[in-house]
CSV table of C-alpha atoms in Angstrom, one decimal:
chain,number,residue,atom,x,y,z
A,1,MET,CA,-23.2,-20.2,21.0
A,2,LYS,CA,-20.8,-19.9,23.9
A,3,PHE,CA,-17.0,-19.5,23.9
A,4,HIS,CA,-14.1,-18.1,26.0
A,5,VAL,CA,-11.1,-16.4,24.5
A,6,ASN,CA,-8.0,-14.5,25.4
A,7,ARG,CA,-8.7,-10.7,25.4
A,8,ASP,CA,-5.5,-9.7,23.5
A,9,VAL,CA,-5.8,-12.4,20.9
A,10,PHE,CA,-9.5,-11.6,20.3
A,11,SER,CA,-8.9,-7.9,20.1
A,12,GLU,CA,-6.1,-8.2,17.6
A,13,ALA,CA,-8.1,-10.6,15.4
A,14,VAL,CA,-11.2,-8.3,15.3
A,15,SER,CA,-9.0,-5.3,14.6
A,16,PHE,CA,-7.4,-7.2,11.7
A,17,VAL,CA,-10.6,-8.2,10.0
A,18,VAL,CA,-12.3,-4.7,10.2
A,19,LYS,CA,-9.3,-2.7,8.9
A,20,LEU,CA,-10.3,-3.2,5.2
A,21,LEU,CA,-14.0,-2.3,5.7
A,22,PRO,CA,-15.0,1.1,4.4
A,23,GLN,CA,-15.9,3.7,7.0
A,24,ARG,CA,-19.3,4.1,5.5
A,25,ASN,CA,-20.9,1.1,3.8
A,26,PRO,CA,-24.1,1.5,1.7
A,27,GLN,CA,-25.2,-2.0,2.9
A,28,PRO,CA,-25.4,-2.2,6.7
A,29,ILE,CA,-25.0,-6.0,6.6
A,30,LEU,CA,-21.5,-5.6,5.3
A,31,ALA,CA,-20.4,-3.7,8.4
A,32,GLY,CA,-20.6,-6.9,10.3
A,33,VAL,CA,-17.9,-9.4,11.4
A,34,LEU,CA,-18.8,-13.0,11.0
A,35,ILE,CA,-17.7,-15.2,14.0
A,36,GLU,CA,-17.8,-19.0,13.7
A,37,ALA,CA,-17.1,-21.0,16.8
A,38,GLY,CA,-16.2,-24.7,16.3
A,39,ASP,CA,-14.1,-27.6,17.5
A,40,ASP,CA,-11.0,-25.9,16.0
A,41,GLY,CA,-11.5,-22.5,17.6
A,42,LEU,CA,-12.8,-19.3,16.3
A,43,SER,CA,-12.9,-18.0,12.7
A,44,LEU,CA,-13.4,-14.3,12.2
A,45,ALA,CA,-14.1,-12.7,8.8
A,46,ALA,CA,-15.2,-9.5,7.1
A,47,PHE,CA,-16.2,-8.9,3.5
A,48,ASP,CA,-17.5,-6.0,1.5
A,49,TYR,CA,-17.7,-7.7,-2.0
A,50,GLU,CA,-14.3,-6.1,-3.0
A,51,ALA,CA,-12.0,-7.1,-0.1
A,52,SER,CA,-12.1,-9.7,2.6
A,53,ALA,CA,-10.1,-10.5,5.7
A,54,ARG,CA,-10.2,-13.8,7.6
A,55,THR,CA,-8.3,-15.2,10.6
A,56,ARG,CA,-8.5,-18.1,12.9
A,57,ILE,CA,-7.6,-18.1,16.6
A,58,GLU,CA,-7.7,-20.5,19.5
A,59,ALA,CA,-10.6,-20.4,21.9
A,60,THR,CA,-12.5,-22.6,24.3
A,61,VAL,CA,-15.8,-23.4,22.6
A,62,ASP,CA,-18.6,-24.6,24.9
A,63,GLU,CA,-21.4,-24.4,22.3
A,64,PRO,CA,-20.5,-24.1,18.6
A,65,GLY,CA,-22.4,-21.6,16.4
A,66,THR,CA,-22.2,-18.6,14.1
A,67,ILE,CA,-22.9,-14.9,14.8
A,68,LEU,CA,-22.7,-11.7,12.9
A,69,VAL,CA,-22.0,-8.5,14.9
A,70,HIS,CA,-21.2,-4.9,14.0
A,71,GLY,CA,-17.4,-5.0,13.4
A,72,ARG,CA,-16.1,-1.5,14.3
A,73,LEU,CA,-18.2,-1.4,17.5
A,74,LEU,CA,-16.9,-4.8,18.5
A,75,SER,CA,-13.3,-3.8,17.7
A,76,GLU,CA,-13.6,-0.6,19.8
A,77,ILE,CA,-15.1,-2.6,22.7
A,78,ALA,CA,-12.5,-5.3,22.6
A,79,SER,CA,-9.6,-2.8,22.6
A,80,ARG,CA,-10.8,-1.3,25.8
A,81,LEU,CA,-11.7,-4.3,27.8
A,82,PRO,CA,-10.0,-5.0,31.2
A,83,ASN,CA,-7.2,-7.6,31.3
A,84,ALA,CA,-9.3,-10.7,31.7
A,85,PRO,CA,-10.7,-13.6,29.6
A,86,ILE,CA,-13.6,-12.7,27.3
A,87,GLN,CA,-16.8,-14.8,27.3
A,88,ILE,CA,-19.3,-14.4,24.5
A,89,THR,CA,-22.7,-16.1,24.4
A,90,GLN,CA,-25.9,-15.8,22.4
A,91,ASP,CA,-29.1,-16.3,24.1
A,92,ALA,CA,-32.4,-17.8,22.8
A,93,ASP,CA,-33.6,-14.3,21.8
A,94,GLY,CA,-30.6,-13.8,19.6
A,95,GLU,CA,-28.9,-11.1,21.8
A,96,ILE,CA,-25.1,-11.4,22.1
A,97,LEU,CA,-23.7,-11.0,25.6
A,98,LEU,CA,-20.0,-10.1,26.0
A,99,THR,CA,-18.5,-10.4,29.5
A,100,CYS,CA,-14.9,-9.5,30.5
A,101,GLY,CA,-14.1,-9.1,34.2
A,102,SER,CA,-16.9,-6.9,35.6
A,103,ALA,CA,-17.6,-5.3,32.1
A,104,ARG,CA,-20.8,-6.5,30.4
A,105,PHE,CA,-22.0,-5.6,26.9
A,106,THR,CA,-25.2,-6.6,25.1
A,107,LEU,CA,-25.0,-6.4,21.4
A,108,ALA,CA,-27.5,-6.9,18.6
A,109,ALA,CA,-27.1,-9.8,16.4
A,110,MET,CA,-27.2,-9.2,12.6
A,111,PRO,CA,-28.8,-11.7,10.3
A,112,VAL,CA,-26.2,-14.3,9.4
A,113,ALA,CA,-28.3,-15.7,6.5
A,114,GLU,CA,-28.0,-12.4,4.6
A,115,TYR,CA,-24.2,-12.2,4.8
A,116,PRO,CA,-22.4,-13.0,1.5
A,117,ALA,CA,-20.1,-16.0,1.2
A,118,ILE,CA,-16.4,-15.2,1.9
A,119,PRO,CA,-14.4,-15.8,-1.3
A,120,GLU,CA,-12.1,-18.9,-1.5
A,121,VAL,CA,-8.9,-18.8,-3.5
A,122,SER,CA,-7.4,-22.0,-5.0
A,123,GLY,CA,-5.4,-20.8,-8.1
A,124,ASP,CA,-1.7,-20.5,-8.9
A,125,SER,CA,0.4,-19.3,-6.0
A,126,GLY,CA,3.9,-18.5,-4.8
A,127,LEU,CA,5.8,-17.1,-1.9
A,128,VAL,CA,7.5,-13.7,-1.2
A,129,PRO,CA,9.4,-12.6,2.0
A,130,GLY,CA,7.0,-10.6,4.1
A,131,ASP,CA,9.5,-7.8,4.9
A,132,ASP,CA,10.6,-7.4,1.3
A,133,PHE,CA,7.0,-7.3,0.1
A,134,SER,CA,6.0,-4.8,2.7
A,135,THR,CA,8.9,-2.5,1.8
A,136,ALA,CA,8.1,-2.9,-1.9
A,137,ILE,CA,4.5,-1.9,-1.4
A,138,ALA,CA,5.5,1.2,0.6
A,139,GLN,CA,7.9,2.2,-2.2
A,140,VAL,CA,5.3,2.0,-4.9
A,141,ALA,CA,1.7,2.4,-3.6
A,142,PHE,CA,2.0,6.1,-2.9
A,143,ALA,CA,2.5,6.8,-6.6
A,144,ALA,CA,-1.0,5.4,-7.5
A,145,SER,CA,-3.7,7.9,-8.3
A,146,ARG,CA,-6.3,8.9,-5.7
A,147,ASP,CA,-8.7,10.0,-8.4
A,148,ASP,CA,-11.5,7.4,-9.0
A,149,VAL,CA,-12.2,9.0,-12.4
A,150,THR,CA,-9.6,6.6,-13.9
A,151,PRO,CA,-9.9,3.4,-11.8
A,152,VAL,CA,-7.0,1.6,-13.4
A,153,LEU,CA,-4.6,4.2,-12.1
A,154,THR,CA,-5.8,3.8,-8.5
A,155,GLY,CA,-4.2,0.3,-8.4
A,156,VAL,CA,-0.8,-1.2,-8.2
A,157,GLN,CA,0.1,-3.6,-11.0
A,158,LEU,CA,1.6,-6.9,-9.8
A,159,GLU,CA,3.3,-8.9,-12.4
A,160,VAL,CA,5.0,-12.3,-11.9
A,161,THR,CA,7.6,-13.3,-14.5
A,162,GLY,CA,9.6,-16.5,-13.7
A,163,ASN,CA,11.0,-15.9,-10.2
A,164,GLU,CA,10.4,-12.2,-10.1
A,165,LEU,CA,7.5,-10.1,-8.9
A,166,SER,CA,7.3,-6.5,-9.9
A,167,LEU,CA,5.0,-3.8,-8.5
A,168,VAL,CA,4.2,-0.7,-10.6
A,169,ALA,CA,2.1,2.3,-9.9
A,170,THR,CA,1.5,5.6,-11.7
A,171,ASP,CA,-0.8,8.7,-11.6
A,172,ARG,CA,0.4,10.0,-15.0
A,173,TYR,CA,2.9,12.4,-13.4
A,174,ARG,CA,5.2,9.8,-12.0
A,175,VAL,CA,5.9,6.1,-12.1
A,176,ALA,CA,7.2,3.9,-9.3
A,177,LEU,CA,8.6,0.4,-9.9
A,178,ARG,CA,10.0,-2.2,-7.5
A,179,GLU,CA,11.1,-5.8,-8.2
A,180,ILE,CA,11.5,-8.6,-5.6
A,181,ASN,CA,12.1,-12.3,-5.6
A,182,PHE,CA,9.1,-14.6,-6.1
A,183,ASP,CA,9.3,-18.3,-5.2
A,184,SER,CA,6.8,-20.2,-7.5
A,185,GLY,CA,8.0,-23.6,-6.2
A,186,ALA,CA,8.0,-26.3,-8.8
A,187,VAL,CA,5.4,-24.5,-11.0
A,188,ALA,CA,7.0,-23.2,-14.2
A,189,ARG,CA,5.5,-20.0,-15.4
A,190,GLU,CA,5.8,-19.7,-19.1
A,191,GLU,CA,3.6,-16.5,-19.3
A,192,ALA,CA,3.5,-13.5,-17.0
A,193,THR,CA,0.7,-13.4,-14.5
A,194,THR,CA,-0.7,-9.9,-13.8
A,195,ALA,CA,-3.0,-8.5,-11.1
A,196,LEU,CA,-4.2,-4.9,-10.7
A,197,VAL,CA,-4.8,-4.6,-7.0
A,198,PRO,CA,-6.4,-1.5,-5.4
A,199,ALA,CA,-3.6,0.5,-3.7
A,200,ARG,CA,-5.6,1.0,-0.5
A,201,THR,CA,-6.0,-2.7,0.0
A,202,LEU,CA,-2.4,-3.5,-0.9
A,203,THR,CA,-1.1,-0.9,1.6
A,204,GLU,CA,-3.1,-2.5,4.4
A,205,VAL,CA,-1.7,-5.9,3.3
A,206,GLY,CA,1.9,-4.5,3.5
A,207,LYS,CA,1.3,-3.1,7.0
A,208,THR,CA,-0.4,-6.3,8.3
A,209,PHE,CA,2.1,-8.8,7.0
A,210,ALA,CA,5.3,-6.8,7.4
A,211,HIS,CA,6.7,-9.2,10.1
A,212,SER,CA,4.9,-12.4,9.1
A,213,GLY,CA,7.7,-14.4,7.4
A,214,ASP,CA,6.8,-15.7,4.0
A,215,ILE,CA,3.5,-14.5,2.4
A,216,GLN,CA,1.7,-16.8,0.0
A,217,ILE,CA,0.2,-14.9,-3.0
A,218,SER,CA,-2.6,-16.7,-4.9
A,219,PHE,CA,-4.4,-15.8,-8.1
A,220,SER,CA,-7.9,-17.1,-8.8
A,221,GLY,CA,-11.1,-16.5,-10.6
A,222,SER,CA,-12.0,-15.3,-14.0
A,223,GLY,CA,-14.0,-12.7,-15.9
A,224,ASP,CA,-15.4,-10.0,-13.6
A,225,ARG,CA,-14.6,-11.9,-10.4
A,226,GLU,CA,-10.8,-12.2,-10.6
A,227,ILE,CA,-9.3,-12.1,-7.1
A,228,ILE,CA,-5.9,-12.2,-5.4
A,229,ALA,CA,-5.2,-13.6,-2.0
A,230,PHE,CA,-2.4,-12.9,0.5
A,231,THR,CA,-1.9,-15.5,3.3
A,232,ALA,CA,0.5,-15.5,6.2
A,233,GLY,CA,0.2,-17.7,9.3
A,234,ASN,CA,-3.5,-17.7,10.3
A,235,LYS,CA,-4.5,-14.6,8.3
A,236,THR,CA,-5.8,-14.2,4.8
A,237,VAL,CA,-6.7,-11.1,2.8
A,238,THR,CA,-8.4,-11.3,-0.6
A,239,SER,CA,-9.1,-8.5,-3.0
A,240,LEU,CA,-11.2,-8.2,-6.2
A,241,LEU,CA,-8.9,-7.0,-9.0
A,242,ILE,CA,-9.5,-3.8,-10.9
A,243,LYS,CA,-10.7,-4.4,-14.4
A,244,GLY,CA,-9.1,-2.6,-17.3
A,245,ASN,CA,-5.8,-2.2,-19.1
A,246,PHE,CA,-2.9,-0.8,-17.0
A,247,PRO,CA,-0.9,1.7,-19.2
A,248,PRO,CA,2.4,0.3,-20.5
A,249,VAL,CA,4.5,2.5,-18.3
A,250,ARG,CA,7.5,0.2,-18.1
A,251,ARG,CA,8.7,1.4,-21.5
A,252,LEU,CA,9.0,4.9,-20.2
A,253,PHE,CA,12.0,4.0,-18.1
A,254,PRO,CA,15.1,4.9,-20.1
A,255,ALA,CA,18.4,3.2,-20.3
A,256,GLN,CA,20.8,4.6,-17.8
A,257,THR,CA,22.6,7.7,-19.1
A,258,GLU,CA,25.9,9.3,-18.0
A,259,HIS,CA,24.1,12.6,-17.2
A,260,TYR,CA,23.3,12.4,-13.5
A,261,ALA,CA,23.8,13.9,-10.0
A,262,VAL,CA,24.4,12.0,-6.8
A,263,VAL,CA,23.2,13.6,-3.5
A,264,ASN,CA,22.9,12.7,0.1
A,265,THR,CA,19.2,11.5,0.5
A,266,ALA,CA,18.5,12.9,3.9
A,267,GLU,CA,20.2,16.2,3.3
A,268,LEU,CA,18.3,16.8,0.1
A,269,ALA,CA,15.0,15.8,1.7
A,270,GLU,CA,15.5,18.2,4.7
A,271,ALA,CA,16.4,21.1,2.4
A,272,VAL,CA,13.4,20.5,0.1
A,273,ARG,CA,11.1,20.5,3.2
A,274,ARG,CA,12.4,23.8,4.4
A,275,VAL,CA,12.6,25.6,1.1
A,276,SER,CA,9.1,24.5,-0.1
A,277,LEU,CA,7.5,26.0,3.0
A,278,VAL,CA,7.1,29.3,1.1
A,279,LEU,CA,5.7,27.7,-2.0
A,280,ASP,CA,2.0,27.6,-3.1
A,281,ARG,CA,0.7,24.1,-2.9
A,282,SER,CA,0.8,23.4,-6.6
A,283,ALA,CA,3.9,25.4,-7.5
A,284,PRO,CA,7.1,23.6,-8.6
A,285,LEU,CA,10.4,24.1,-6.8
A,286,ARG,CA,13.4,25.3,-8.9
A,287,PHE,CA,16.4,23.0,-8.8
A,288,SER,CA,19.8,24.0,-10.3
A,289,PHE,CA,22.4,21.2,-10.6
A,290,SER,CA,26.0,22.3,-11.1
A,291,ASP,CA,29.5,21.3,-10.2
A,292,GLU,CA,29.1,23.2,-7.0
A,293,GLY,CA,26.1,21.1,-5.9
A,294,VAL,CA,22.3,21.5,-6.1
A,295,SER,CA,20.6,24.7,-5.2
A,296,MET,CA,16.9,25.2,-4.6
A,297,ASP,CA,15.0,28.5,-5.1
A,298,ALA,CA,11.3,29.1,-4.1
A,299,ALA,CA,9.2,32.2,-4.2
A,300,GLY,CA,5.7,32.4,-2.7
A,301,THR,CA,2.7,34.7,-3.1
A,302,GLU,CA,3.3,36.4,0.2
A,303,GLN,CA,6.6,37.9,-1.1
A,304,ALA,CA,8.4,35.1,0.9
A,305,ARG,CA,11.5,33.6,-0.7
A,306,ALA,CA,13.8,30.8,0.3
A,307,THR,CA,17.0,29.4,-1.1
A,308,GLU,CA,19.3,26.6,0.0
A,309,SER,CA,22.1,24.4,-1.4
A,310,VAL,CA,23.4,21.0,-0.7
A,311,ASP,CA,26.4,19.1,-1.9
A,312,ALA,CA,26.1,17.0,-5.0
A,313,THR,CA,28.3,15.3,-7.5
A,314,LEU,CA,27.3,16.1,-11.1
A,315,ALA,CA,28.3,14.0,-14.1
A,316,GLY,CA,27.5,16.0,-17.3
A,317,ASP,CA,26.2,19.4,-18.1
A,318,GLU,CA,24.5,21.8,-15.6
A,319,VAL,CA,20.7,21.5,-15.4
A,320,THR,CA,17.9,23.7,-14.2
A,321,LEU,CA,14.4,22.3,-13.8
A,322,GLY,CA,11.2,22.4,-11.8
A,323,LEU,CA,10.0,19.5,-9.7
A,324,ASN,CA,6.9,19.0,-7.5
A,325,PRO,CA,8.5,19.0,-4.0
A,326,GLN,CA,6.0,16.6,-2.5
A,327,TYR,CA,6.5,14.0,-5.3
A,328,LEU,CA,10.2,14.3,-4.9
A,329,LEU,CA,10.1,13.9,-1.1
A,330,GLU,CA,8.0,10.8,-1.5
A,331,ALA,CA,10.6,9.4,-3.9
A,332,LEU,CA,13.4,10.2,-1.5
A,333,GLY,CA,11.6,8.5,1.3
A,334,ALA,CA,11.2,5.4,-0.9
A,335,VAL,CA,14.8,5.2,-2.0
A,336,LYS,CA,16.0,3.5,1.2
A,337,SER,CA,19.6,4.4,0.5
A,338,GLU,CA,22.1,6.9,2.0
A,339,PHE,CA,22.7,8.4,-1.4
A,340,THR,CA,20.3,9.0,-4.3
A,341,ARG,CA,21.1,9.2,-8.0
A,342,ILE,CA,19.0,11.6,-10.1
A,343,THR,CA,19.4,10.8,-13.7
A,344,PHE,CA,18.5,13.4,-16.4
A,345,THR,CA,17.0,11.7,-19.4
A,346,SER,CA,16.8,13.0,-23.0
A,347,SER,CA,13.8,13.3,-25.3
A,348,GLU,CA,13.6,13.3,-29.0
A,349,ASN,CA,11.0,16.1,-28.7
A,350,ALA,CA,12.9,19.3,-28.0
A,351,ASN,CA,9.7,21.0,-26.9
A,352,LYS,CA,8.9,18.4,-24.2
A,353,LEU,CA,10.4,18.2,-20.8
A,354,SER,CA,12.3,15.0,-20.2
A,355,PRO,CA,11.5,13.1,-16.9
A,356,VAL,CA,14.2,12.5,-14.2
A,357,LEU,CA,14.9,9.0,-13.1
A,358,ILE,CA,15.5,8.6,-9.3
A,359,THR,CA,17.2,5.5,-8.0
A,360,PRO,CA,19.3,4.4,-5.0
A,361,GLN,CA,23.0,5.1,-5.5
A,362,THR,CA,24.5,1.6,-5.0
A,363,SER,CA,27.4,-0.2,-6.6
A,364,GLY,CA,27.5,-3.5,-8.4
A,365,THR,CA,23.9,-4.5,-8.1
A,366,PRO,CA,21.0,-3.8,-10.5
A,367,GLU,CA,18.5,-1.3,-9.1
A,368,SER,CA,15.3,-3.0,-7.9
A,369,PHE,CA,13.6,0.4,-7.2
A,370,LYS,CA,13.1,3.1,-9.9
A,371,TYR,CA,11.0,6.3,-9.8
A,372,LEU,CA,10.3,8.4,-12.9
A,373,LEU,CA,9.2,12.0,-12.2
A,374,GLN,CA,7.9,14.4,-14.8
A,375,PRO,CA,9.4,18.0,-14.4
A,376,ASN,CA,7.1,21.0,-14.2
A,377,LEU,CA,7.3,24.0,-16.5
A,378,LEU,CA,9.1,26.9,-14.8
A,379,LEU,CA,7.5,30.3,-15.5
A,380,ARG,CA,10.3,32.5,-14.4
């Protein structure tokens, strides 16, 4: 094998394919990046049996061939090379020589024959705008659980119904929901299509394809090997779906009530950050909503105390409740609106705290983002 390639193009391609690889892989072979050189340029791919990334770039190929080389090492080398074309060759002994300007690296080749086949996706597909999809992922993925004890809660549920794609995540204490348009083309979808995607993988997809125009989402496979693919331009990411039944959290969202408060998003977020400085990590922050605004009160174990108030418009009775400040801040960061509506829901069980519904305060359009947060019990 022998090829020449632009340094920046090659570095960006290697960086893309290694992003989804785990830092520590129990199988050393899966730490490799597969590089195939042919008449149509270079194909680079990485796969760890759960997620894969593949891209194609232009290159001058003198001798076609396929090599497998340690991905993260190659990525680090490529990112630090001088501003000159890269030449990569493999000699008869199997060693890989990388030359760029006066820099020369000799890398060990990994056995290509032992590398698993990169998954192909050829099922139903549709298009979503890249910027909308990236924003939707950022608004929802943070609410997924980070505890692997319950794998289904570590994913984001994607559901396609007609021309709408919804993303839902929960960790039992909160639920985040966002809906965006989905262009299924001429294919009529009579039944909903669902896919439970690991939140970590989906977050990387959102970052990678944020400015990529339309993204093609494809569903494929069956049984234990169901996968989803995201394609934009010359890049494709696939992910094995999480098996299991995602909890029916949609039904937890109440109909809008007339008991709510409207507050400036940035002002509330800044106040919460300041007041919660004195709190223990797991302690709730006390919020009191009244006609005069919303006041926050926090007391810590070091006899520290903090209070602050911000303006708010209240519709309905005064309310005092405790909320996890970090969970609230994440919701406020996802609202993407100057003003936030905090709706106080009611419960048939008088002994159970009712969740609050957090949405952007907009006029005339249905809310595409909703966040349900369970209050904490105040002990004082």
